[in-house]
Amino acid sequence: MKLQEIATLLGSRVPKDAADVEIRRISSLQSARGDDISFMVSDKHSAAALQSEAAAILVPRDTAIEGKVCLEVGDPYLAYARVALLFEDRSPEFGSGVHPGAIIDETAEVASTACIGPGTVIGAGCRIGEDTVIDARCVLERGVTIGRECRVHSGATIRRDVVVGDRVILQANAVIGSEGFANARDGARFVRIPCFGTVIIEDDVEIGAGTTIDRGNFEPTIIRRGARLDNLIHIAHNVEIGEDAALAAQVGISGSTKVGNRVLIGGQAGFVGHIRIGDDTFVGAKAGISKSVDPRSKITGYPARDLMKMRRIEAAQQELPAMVKELRRIRAEIKKLQQMSS
Amino acid sequence: MKLQEIATLLGSRVPKDAADVEIRRISSLQSARGDDISFMVSDKHSAAALQSEAAAILVPRDTAIEGKVCLEVGDPYLAYARVALLFEDRSPEFGSGVHPGAIIDETAEVASTACIGPGTVIGAGCRIGEDTVIDARCVLERGVTIGRECRVHSGATIRRDVVVGDRVILQANAVIGSEGFANARDGARFVRIPCFGTVIIEDDVEIGAGTTIDRGNFEPTIIRRGARLDNLIHIAHNVEIGEDAALAAQVGISGSTKVGNRVLIGGQAGFVGHIRIGDDTFVGAKAGISKSVDPRSKITGYPARDLMKMRRIEAAQQELPAMVKELRRIRAEIKKLQQMSS
Amino acid sequence: MKLQEIATLLGSRVPKDAADVEIRRISSLQSARGDDISFMVSDKHSAAALQSEAAAILVPRDTAIEGKVCLEVGDPYLAYARVALLFEDRSPEFGSGVHPGAIIDETAEVASTACIGPGTVIGAGCRIGEDTVIDARCVLERGVTIGRECRVHSGATIRRDVVVGDRVILQANAVIGSEGFANARDGARFVRIPCFGTVIIEDDVEIGAGTTIDRGNFEPTIIRRGARLDNLIHIAHNVEIGEDAALAAQVGISGSTKVGNRVLIGGQAGFVGHIRIGDDTFVGAKAGISKSVDPRSKITGYPARDLMKMRRIEAAQQELPAMVKELRRIRAEIKKLQQMSS
C-alpha cells in the first residue's frame, strides 16, 4: 500500500517524495522494519522514534522527527488503529466457503459469501449473513440469527434463538445464551426457574474469549451497539450493557442490572443485581457495586465509593495501626491531665 | 393447558368460570399476553398486576386484584418456578436420537431414549442413562457415567471416569474433571502432582457455563445433591460442595475445602484451601475466606468477618480521613493543655 | 513396580526383605491399600501412618514408623510427586494414532508418534511434535507449532501461529492466542486495534482449564519455561510470565505487565497493565496490584501493600468502630479539660 493512500485515509499530508513509498505492515517504533509504518503517541517516545527503522511515522500535529517521514494526525493512537485495520489478515482460518467438515442443518440459511469452518455445527432455522466467517468447532443451536461481516472464532457456542447483529466479533469459547441462574426455594431444595428470553447482541459489539452471557427470563439480555467485553466476563440474565461501554476482563454483572452508555469498567469489578449504572460512569478495577449510581460517576473500591473519597480512605488506612497506638497514648495522657486537674 | 390443571398442580383453587381458560405461556406482568399466566410476588407489584393482560395471575394468599383471575398460593415465586417448568421447551437442540455427526465409541452404552447431538464425542466405556440429552460438540472421555434425565449443553467437556447422577444440568463449555493444580518443588522448579481421583456430581445438581471442576488427588471432588453453581466458577481438587448449596458466578474454592449444606455464596467470593464452611452459612459477594466458619455464620469482606461487624467497619471507614485530622487536632490541643498544666 | 526401583529413583534405601515388594499405586495414608505406597509429609501425620495399610511409606529422614516399611527421603512431598508420575496413566483418551474423526489439513505435519483425537481440527501449516497427544474436539488454527511430549486436553483452542514448546500441558477448554483487548476511541465510538503478535508458550508450561491467553500487539505474549497457570486465568496481550512462576485460579493480568521468575500469585489477584513484578515475589490471594514491585516483595490487599503492614492494617480495621466512639469521647473530655483550664 502506498503511503499516499494511508495519508488520504487519515486526512493527512505526505511529505514530498514520500507519496509512493510502499508500506507493507504497521509496527511499534522498536520492532519496525524498513517497509513498516509506525506511530508515536506523544513526545515521550521521541528517542525511540529517532532510532526507529520505520519508513514513516504517524505523529501528533506540528511534530517533526529529524530524518524521518512523518504523517501528522490529530490522534496518533486512533490513526494507528485505523491503519492497523488496513493491514489485518481477516481471512478465514480454514479456507473460504463451507468446509466439508461442517455439520449444517438443511433448514439453515447460510449466505453464499459466508464461511463455515470444520467441525462447526449449525442448527435448524439458523440464518448467517453475508461475509460472516465462523471458524472451527463452533455451535449455533436452532434459530440463531447472525448478521453480516461477523467473525465467530473457533469454539464459540451460541445457544438457541440468540440474535446477533452486523460486524460483531465473538471470540474463542465465548458462550452466548446460557441459562440464567434463577432458583426458587421449596423448603431447603431449589426449584429451577427456566428462562424463556434470549440474548440480543447489537451491531459492532465485541465479546472476549470464554465470556458467558446468560439469556433473559422473559425479556432479552441485551448488549448494545459498539460495546466491548473482554475475556471471562459473566453477564447474568436480563442485564443490559449500554452502547460503547467497555468492560475489562473477569467483570461480573448480576441479573437485571442496567449498565449505561459509554460506561468504563475495570477488571474483576462485580455488580449486584437490579441496579442502574448511569451513562459515562467510570468503575475502578475490583470494585464491588451494590447501589445504583448517577451518570458521570467515578467510583471504586468495595463497597464502591466516589473515586477521590476512596483514594483518601485508602491513604488514611496506611495510618491505621499508628492511629490505634496514638489513641492509646492520648487516652493515657488525658487521664493524667484529668488527675492533675481534679 | 387448562387453568384448572395448573391450579391442581399448585394445590390452589380456580375462580368460577375460569377453570377451562387455556394457558399457553408464563410471562412477567408487563409482557404477558391474553393467553399467559403471570405472577405477583407481593403487593408492591399490584399496579403492574392491574394493568397486566395476563389471563390469570399467581398471587399471595388472601389477595384479590380487581377484574383479574387470581390463583392464591403460599409462595407465588415458587409457584412461578413450578408453572414455568410446565411450559419449558426441553427438546434436544439437534433432534432426537443419536445424530449421525456424533462420534461414539463402540464400547459406550447409550440408553435407547438418550439423545446425542452432532459433533459430540463419547469415549470408551461411557454409560448414558435414559432420557438424557447431550447437545452438540460435547466430549465425554472414557469411562464417564451419566444418569437419567440429564441435560449436557453444547460444548461441555466431561473428563475421564467422572460420575454424574440423575437430572443433572451441565451448561455450555463447562469442564468437569480437569486436573488439579498441585505441584511439589524441586529447587526452583515445579514437579507436577498427577491426580488419581475423579469428580462425583450427585443428583439434581446444576453447573453453569464455563465453570471448571477439578478432579481429586486420591479421593473425589464431590458436588452434592441439589447444589447450584453459576457460571465461570472454579472448584479445585478434593473440594466438597454441600447439598442444596448455591454459588454465584466467578466464585473460586481452593483445594480440599468443604462447603456445607445450604450454604449461599455471593459472586466472586474466594476461599483458601483446607477449611470448612458450616451448614447454612451465608457468604457475601467478593468475600475472601481464609478460616473455617461455624454453621449458620453470616460473613463478608476481605478478610471475611461477621456480616454486621463488617458493615460497622465499612461505615467507620468513611470517617477515616476525618479521623486522621481529628487525631492531629487532639494531639495539638493536648500538648497545649499539658503546657498549661505544667 | 518393585519397591527397589522406586527407592533407586528417589536415591533412598529399601529396608531388608522389602526390595521385591510389588507396588501398584500411590495413595494417601487413609485410602492406601496393601499394594500401595504412601507418604507422610511430617510427624503430624504419624497416627495416620501407623494405621495406614500402605505397603510402604515415604517419610522424612531419620523417621521410623513401627511395623511399617519406610523409605527415608529429603522431601516426602517431592518424592510423592515423583512416584505419582510413575503411576500416572498418560495414555490418550481416544486411542493411539490419528482418529478417523479428526479433521487435519493436508499441509499439517503430524509426527508419526503423535495422537490426535476425534473431532479435533488441525489447520494448514501446523506442526505437531513426537509423542504429543491431542485429545478430542480441540482446534489448532493455521500455523500452530507444538513441540514433543505435549498434552492438549479435550476442547482446547489454539489460535493461529501460536508456538508451544515441549512437554507443555494445556487443559480442557483453554484458549491460547485470542485477540487482545485494545481499542482506540473515535469520539464516543471504539475503533478496534488488531493484534499482529502471537503467543509463545515455552517448555514445561502448564495451563489450566478455561484459561485465556491473548496474543500480543506486535511482540508476543510469553509464558516462560516451567510456569504454572491454574484455571480461568486471564492473561492479556504482551504480558510475560516468568520461569517457574505459579498463578492460582482466576488471576487476571492486564496488558504488557511483566511477572518475574518464581513469582507466586494467589487466586483472584488482579494486576493493572504496564507494571513489573520482581522475581521471587509473593502476591496474596485477591490482591489488587497497581504498581511495580521489587524482587522478593511480599504483598497483599487492595491496594496491595507489604504483607506484614497489610496484616497490621487489617487487625486495626477491627478496632475502627470502637475508635470512632473513643475519638468522640476524647473530644468531649478534652473540651471539659479546656473549660476547666480556661
mmCIF file with all atom_site columns, C-alpha atoms in Angstrom, chain B residues 56-128:
data_model
loop_
_atom_site.group_PDB
_atom_site.id
_atom_site.type_symbol
_atom_site.label_atom_id
_atom_site.label_alt_id
_atom_site.label_comp_id
_atom_site.label_asym_id
_atom_site.label_entity_id
_atom_site.label_seq_id
_atom_site.pdbx_PDB_ins_code
_atom_site.Cartn_x
_atom_site.Cartn_y
_atom_site.Cartn_z
_atom_site.occupancy
_atom_site.B_iso_or_equiv
_atom_site.pdbx_formal_charge
_atom_site.auth_seq_id
_atom_site.auth_comp_id
_atom_site.auth_asym_id
_atom_site.auth_atom_id
_atom_site.pdbx_PDB_model_num
ATOM 1  C CA . ALA B 1 56  ? -54.522 -15.356 35.240 1.00 0.00 ? 56  ALA B CA 1
ATOM 2  C CA . ILE B 1 57  ? -52.130 -14.285 37.983 1.00 0.00 ? 57  ILE B CA 1
ATOM 3  C CA . LEU B 1 58  ? -50.486 -16.283 40.758 1.00 0.00 ? 58  LEU B CA 1
ATOM 4  C CA . VAL B 1 59  ? -50.876 -14.187 43.916 1.00 0.00 ? 59  VAL B CA 1
ATOM 5  C CA . PRO B 1 60  ? -50.173 -14.494 47.671 1.00 0.00 ? 60  PRO B CA 1
ATOM 6  C CA . ARG B 1 61  ? -52.980 -15.893 49.814 1.00 0.00 ? 61  ARG B CA 1
ATOM 7  C CA . ASP B 1 62  ? -55.902 -13.590 50.525 1.00 0.00 ? 62  ASP B CA 1
ATOM 8  C CA . THR B 1 63  ? -55.008 -11.296 47.659 1.00 0.00 ? 63  THR B CA 1
ATOM 9  C CA . ALA B 1 64  ? -57.502 -10.116 45.074 1.00 0.00 ? 64  ALA B CA 1
ATOM 10 C CA . ILE B 1 65  ? -56.832 -7.961  42.014 1.00 0.00 ? 65  ILE B CA 1
ATOM 11 C CA . GLU B 1 66  ? -59.849 -6.231  40.631 1.00 0.00 ? 66  GLU B CA 1
ATOM 12 C CA . GLY B 1 67  ? -61.075 -7.679  37.385 1.00 0.00 ? 67  GLY B CA 1
ATOM 13 C CA . LYS B 1 68  ? -58.364 -10.351 37.293 1.00 0.00 ? 68  LYS B CA 1
ATOM 14 C CA . VAL B 1 69  ? -58.452 -14.101 37.613 1.00 0.00 ? 69  VAL B CA 1
ATOM 15 C CA . CYS B 1 70  ? -56.200 -14.852 40.570 1.00 0.00 ? 70  CYS B CA 1
ATOM 16 C CA . LEU B 1 71  ? -54.777 -18.141 41.845 1.00 0.00 ? 71  LEU B CA 1
ATOM 17 C CA . GLU B 1 72  ? -53.854 -17.819 45.515 1.00 0.00 ? 72  GLU B CA 1
ATOM 18 C CA . VAL B 1 73  ? -50.702 -19.689 46.514 1.00 0.00 ? 73  VAL B CA 1
ATOM 19 C CA . GLY B 1 74  ? -48.456 -19.797 49.558 1.00 0.00 ? 74  GLY B CA 1
ATOM 20 C CA . ASP B 1 75  ? -45.357 -18.626 47.682 1.00 0.00 ? 75  ASP B CA 1
ATOM 21 C CA . PRO B 1 76  ? -46.011 -17.007 44.294 1.00 0.00 ? 76  PRO B CA 1
ATOM 22 C CA . TYR B 1 77  ? -42.310 -17.108 43.332 1.00 0.00 ? 77  TYR B CA 1
ATOM 23 C CA . LEU B 1 78  ? -42.147 -20.850 43.921 1.00 0.00 ? 78  LEU B CA 1
ATOM 24 C CA . ALA B 1 79  ? -45.447 -21.295 42.098 1.00 0.00 ? 79  ALA B CA 1
ATOM 25 C CA . TYR B 1 80  ? -43.990 -19.313 39.188 1.00 0.00 ? 80  TYR B CA 1
ATOM 26 C CA . ALA B 1 81  ? -40.994 -21.676 39.064 1.00 0.00 ? 81  ALA B CA 1
ATOM 27 C CA . ARG B 1 82  ? -43.247 -24.720 39.040 1.00 0.00 ? 82  ARG B CA 1
ATOM 28 C CA . VAL B 1 83  ? -45.539 -23.419 36.346 1.00 0.00 ? 83  VAL B CA 1
ATOM 29 C CA . ALA B 1 84  ? -42.581 -22.192 34.275 1.00 0.00 ? 84  ALA B CA 1
ATOM 30 C CA . LEU B 1 85  ? -41.192 -25.731 34.250 1.00 0.00 ? 85  LEU B CA 1
ATOM 31 C CA . LEU B 1 86  ? -44.503 -26.906 32.722 1.00 0.00 ? 86  LEU B CA 1
ATOM 32 C CA . PHE B 1 87  ? -44.022 -24.604 29.761 1.00 0.00 ? 87  PHE B CA 1
ATOM 33 C CA . GLU B 1 88  ? -40.300 -25.059 29.253 1.00 0.00 ? 88  GLU B CA 1
ATOM 34 C CA . ASP B 1 89  ? -39.175 -26.477 25.924 1.00 0.00 ? 89  ASP B CA 1
ATOM 35 C CA . ARG B 1 90  ? -36.653 -29.136 26.879 1.00 0.00 ? 90  ARG B CA 1
ATOM 36 C CA . SER B 1 91  ? -36.478 -30.775 23.472 1.00 0.00 ? 91  SER B CA 1
ATOM 37 C CA . PRO B 1 92  ? -32.975 -31.599 22.179 1.00 0.00 ? 92  PRO B CA 1
ATOM 38 C CA . GLU B 1 93  ? -31.372 -28.816 20.140 1.00 0.00 ? 93  GLU B CA 1
ATOM 39 C CA . PHE B 1 94  ? -30.484 -31.102 17.255 1.00 0.00 ? 94  PHE B CA 1
ATOM 40 C CA . GLY B 1 95  ? -33.289 -33.636 17.020 1.00 0.00 ? 95  GLY B CA 1
ATOM 41 C CA . SER B 1 96  ? -33.946 -36.846 18.902 1.00 0.00 ? 96  SER B CA 1
ATOM 42 C CA . GLY B 1 97  ? -31.852 -39.998 18.960 1.00 0.00 ? 97  GLY B CA 1
ATOM 43 C CA . VAL B 1 98  ? -28.195 -40.192 18.053 1.00 0.00 ? 98  VAL B CA 1
ATOM 44 C CA . HIS B 1 99  ? -27.159 -37.668 15.409 1.00 0.00 ? 99  HIS B CA 1
ATOM 45 C CA . PRO B 1 100 ? -25.078 -39.179 12.583 1.00 0.00 ? 100 PRO B CA 1
ATOM 46 C CA . GLY B 1 101 ? -22.444 -36.492 13.253 1.00 0.00 ? 101 GLY B CA 1
ATOM 47 C CA . ALA B 1 102 ? -21.802 -37.830 16.775 1.00 0.00 ? 102 ALA B CA 1
ATOM 48 C CA . ILE B 1 103 ? -18.667 -39.937 17.309 1.00 0.00 ? 103 ILE B CA 1
ATOM 49 C CA . ILE B 1 104 ? -19.420 -42.691 19.794 1.00 0.00 ? 104 ILE B CA 1
ATOM 50 C CA . ASP B 1 105 ? -17.033 -45.440 20.847 1.00 0.00 ? 105 ASP B CA 1
ATOM 51 C CA . GLU B 1 106 ? -18.484 -48.859 20.214 1.00 0.00 ? 106 GLU B CA 1
ATOM 52 C CA . THR B 1 107 ? -17.992 -49.880 23.849 1.00 0.00 ? 107 THR B CA 1
ATOM 53 C CA . ALA B 1 108 ? -20.111 -46.986 25.146 1.00 0.00 ? 108 ALA B CA 1
ATOM 54 C CA . GLU B 1 109 ? -23.617 -47.823 26.398 1.00 0.00 ? 109 GLU B CA 1
ATOM 55 C CA . VAL B 1 110 ? -26.142 -45.214 25.327 1.00 0.00 ? 110 VAL B CA 1
ATOM 56 C CA . ALA B 1 111 ? -29.719 -45.681 26.548 1.00 0.00 ? 111 ALA B CA 1
ATOM 57 C CA . SER B 1 112 ? -32.243 -46.052 23.738 1.00 0.00 ? 112 SER B CA 1
ATOM 58 C CA . THR B 1 113 ? -34.082 -42.887 24.820 1.00 0.00 ? 113 THR B CA 1
ATOM 59 C CA . ALA B 1 114 ? -30.951 -40.746 25.131 1.00 0.00 ? 114 ALA B CA 1
ATOM 60 C CA . CYS B 1 115 ? -30.163 -38.045 22.542 1.00 0.00 ? 115 CYS B CA 1
ATOM 61 C CA . ILE B 1 116 ? -26.631 -37.306 21.339 1.00 0.00 ? 116 ILE B CA 1
ATOM 62 C CA . GLY B 1 117 ? -26.010 -34.187 19.241 1.00 0.00 ? 117 GLY B CA 1
ATOM 63 C CA . PRO B 1 118 ? -23.749 -33.618 16.236 1.00 0.00 ? 118 PRO B CA 1
ATOM 64 C CA . GLY B 1 119 ? -20.028 -33.303 16.827 1.00 0.00 ? 119 GLY B CA 1
ATOM 65 C CA . THR B 1 120 ? -20.309 -34.823 20.288 1.00 0.00 ? 120 THR B CA 1
ATOM 66 C CA . VAL B 1 121 ? -17.587 -37.358 21.133 1.00 0.00 ? 121 VAL B CA 1
ATOM 67 C CA . ILE B 1 122 ? -18.231 -40.209 23.567 1.00 0.00 ? 122 ILE B CA 1
ATOM 68 C CA . GLY B 1 123 ? -15.327 -42.355 24.705 1.00 0.00 ? 123 GLY B CA 1
ATOM 69 C CA . ALA B 1 124 ? -14.819 -45.999 25.532 1.00 0.00 ? 124 ALA B CA 1
ATOM 70 C CA . GLY B 1 125 ? -16.849 -47.442 28.371 1.00 0.00 ? 125 GLY B CA 1
ATOM 71 C CA . CYS B 1 126 ? -19.129 -44.431 28.851 1.00 0.00 ? 126 CYS B CA 1
ATOM 72 C CA . ARG B 1 127 ? -22.671 -45.049 30.055 1.00 0.00 ? 127 ARG B CA 1
ATOM 73 C CA . ILE B 1 128 ? -25.511 -42.628 29.281 1.00 0.00 ? 128 ILE B CA 1
#
